[in-house]
Amino acid sequence: MKERKTAIIPLFIFFALPIPFSLVSWIGTIMSVADAGMMDVSRFSDFIEGIVALITMLIAGTYLGTYIISLNKTLKNKKISLISFLPILHIILFIIFCAIWSWLNAIYKV
C-alpha cells in the first residue's frame, strides 16, 4: 500500500501549483465585496453577474483549504480515496464558474 501512496506525490505537487493564485484571489474577493456596495444592482443582469463573480472568486480563494484537507486526509488514510482527488474537483468547479461568468459577461455586455 505504501507504493500506491508514493505514486500520488507528483499529483499533489501538481495540485500545489494553483495555491499562489488562490492567495491572490483573496485580494480580489475583498475588493469585489467592497465594490459590491457601489454596484448598480437595480438591473437583474448586473446582480446575477456580480453574484457569479463573487462565487468564482470565493471558490478560487478557498482552494488552499481544500488542498490542505485533501493532503491531510490522504496522508492519514491507508489507501488513496476520493478525497485525494478533491483539489481537481475544486479546480473543475472553478473552471465551470469562470465559464458561466464569461458567458454572462458576453451576453449582457453586448
Coordinates of C-alpha atoms in Angstrom, one line a residue, residues 14-31 54-69 87 90-91 94 98:
F14 CA 0.8 19.4 -9.4
F15 CA -2.2 20.3 -7.2
A16 CA 0.0 22.8 -5.3
L17 CA 0.6 24.9 -8.4
P18 CA -2.7 26.9 -8.1
I19 CA -2.0 27.9 -4.5
P20 CA -0.3 31.3 -5.2
F21 CA -3.3 32.2 -7.4
S22 CA -5.7 31.2 -4.7
L23 CA -4.0 33.5 -2.2
V24 CA -4.0 36.4 -4.7
S25 CA -7.7 35.9 -5.4
W26 CA -8.5 36.7 -1.7
I27 CA -7.4 40.3 -2.5
G28 CA -9.8 40.3 -5.5
T29 CA -12.6 38.9 -3.4
I30 CA -12.2 41.5 -0.7
M31 CA -12.1 44.3 -3.3
L54 CA -18.2 36.7 -6.2
I55 CA -18.8 32.9 -6.0
T56 CA -16.0 32.4 -8.6
M57 CA -13.5 34.4 -6.5
L58 CA -14.6 32.7 -3.3
I59 CA -14.1 29.3 -4.9
A60 CA -10.6 30.4 -6.0
G61 CA -9.8 31.7 -2.6
T62 CA -10.8 28.5 -0.8
Y63 CA -8.5 26.3 -2.8
L64 CA -5.8 26.3 -0.2
G65 CA -8.2 24.9 2.4
T66 CA -9.3 22.2 0.0
Y67 CA -5.7 21.3 -0.8
I68 CA -4.7 21.1 2.9
I69 CA -7.7 19.0 3.9
P87 CA -8.4 19.5 -5.4
H90 CA -12.3 22.1 -6.8
I91 CA -10.4 23.2 -10.0
F94 CA -13.7 26.9 -10.5
C98 CA -15.4 31.1 -14.8

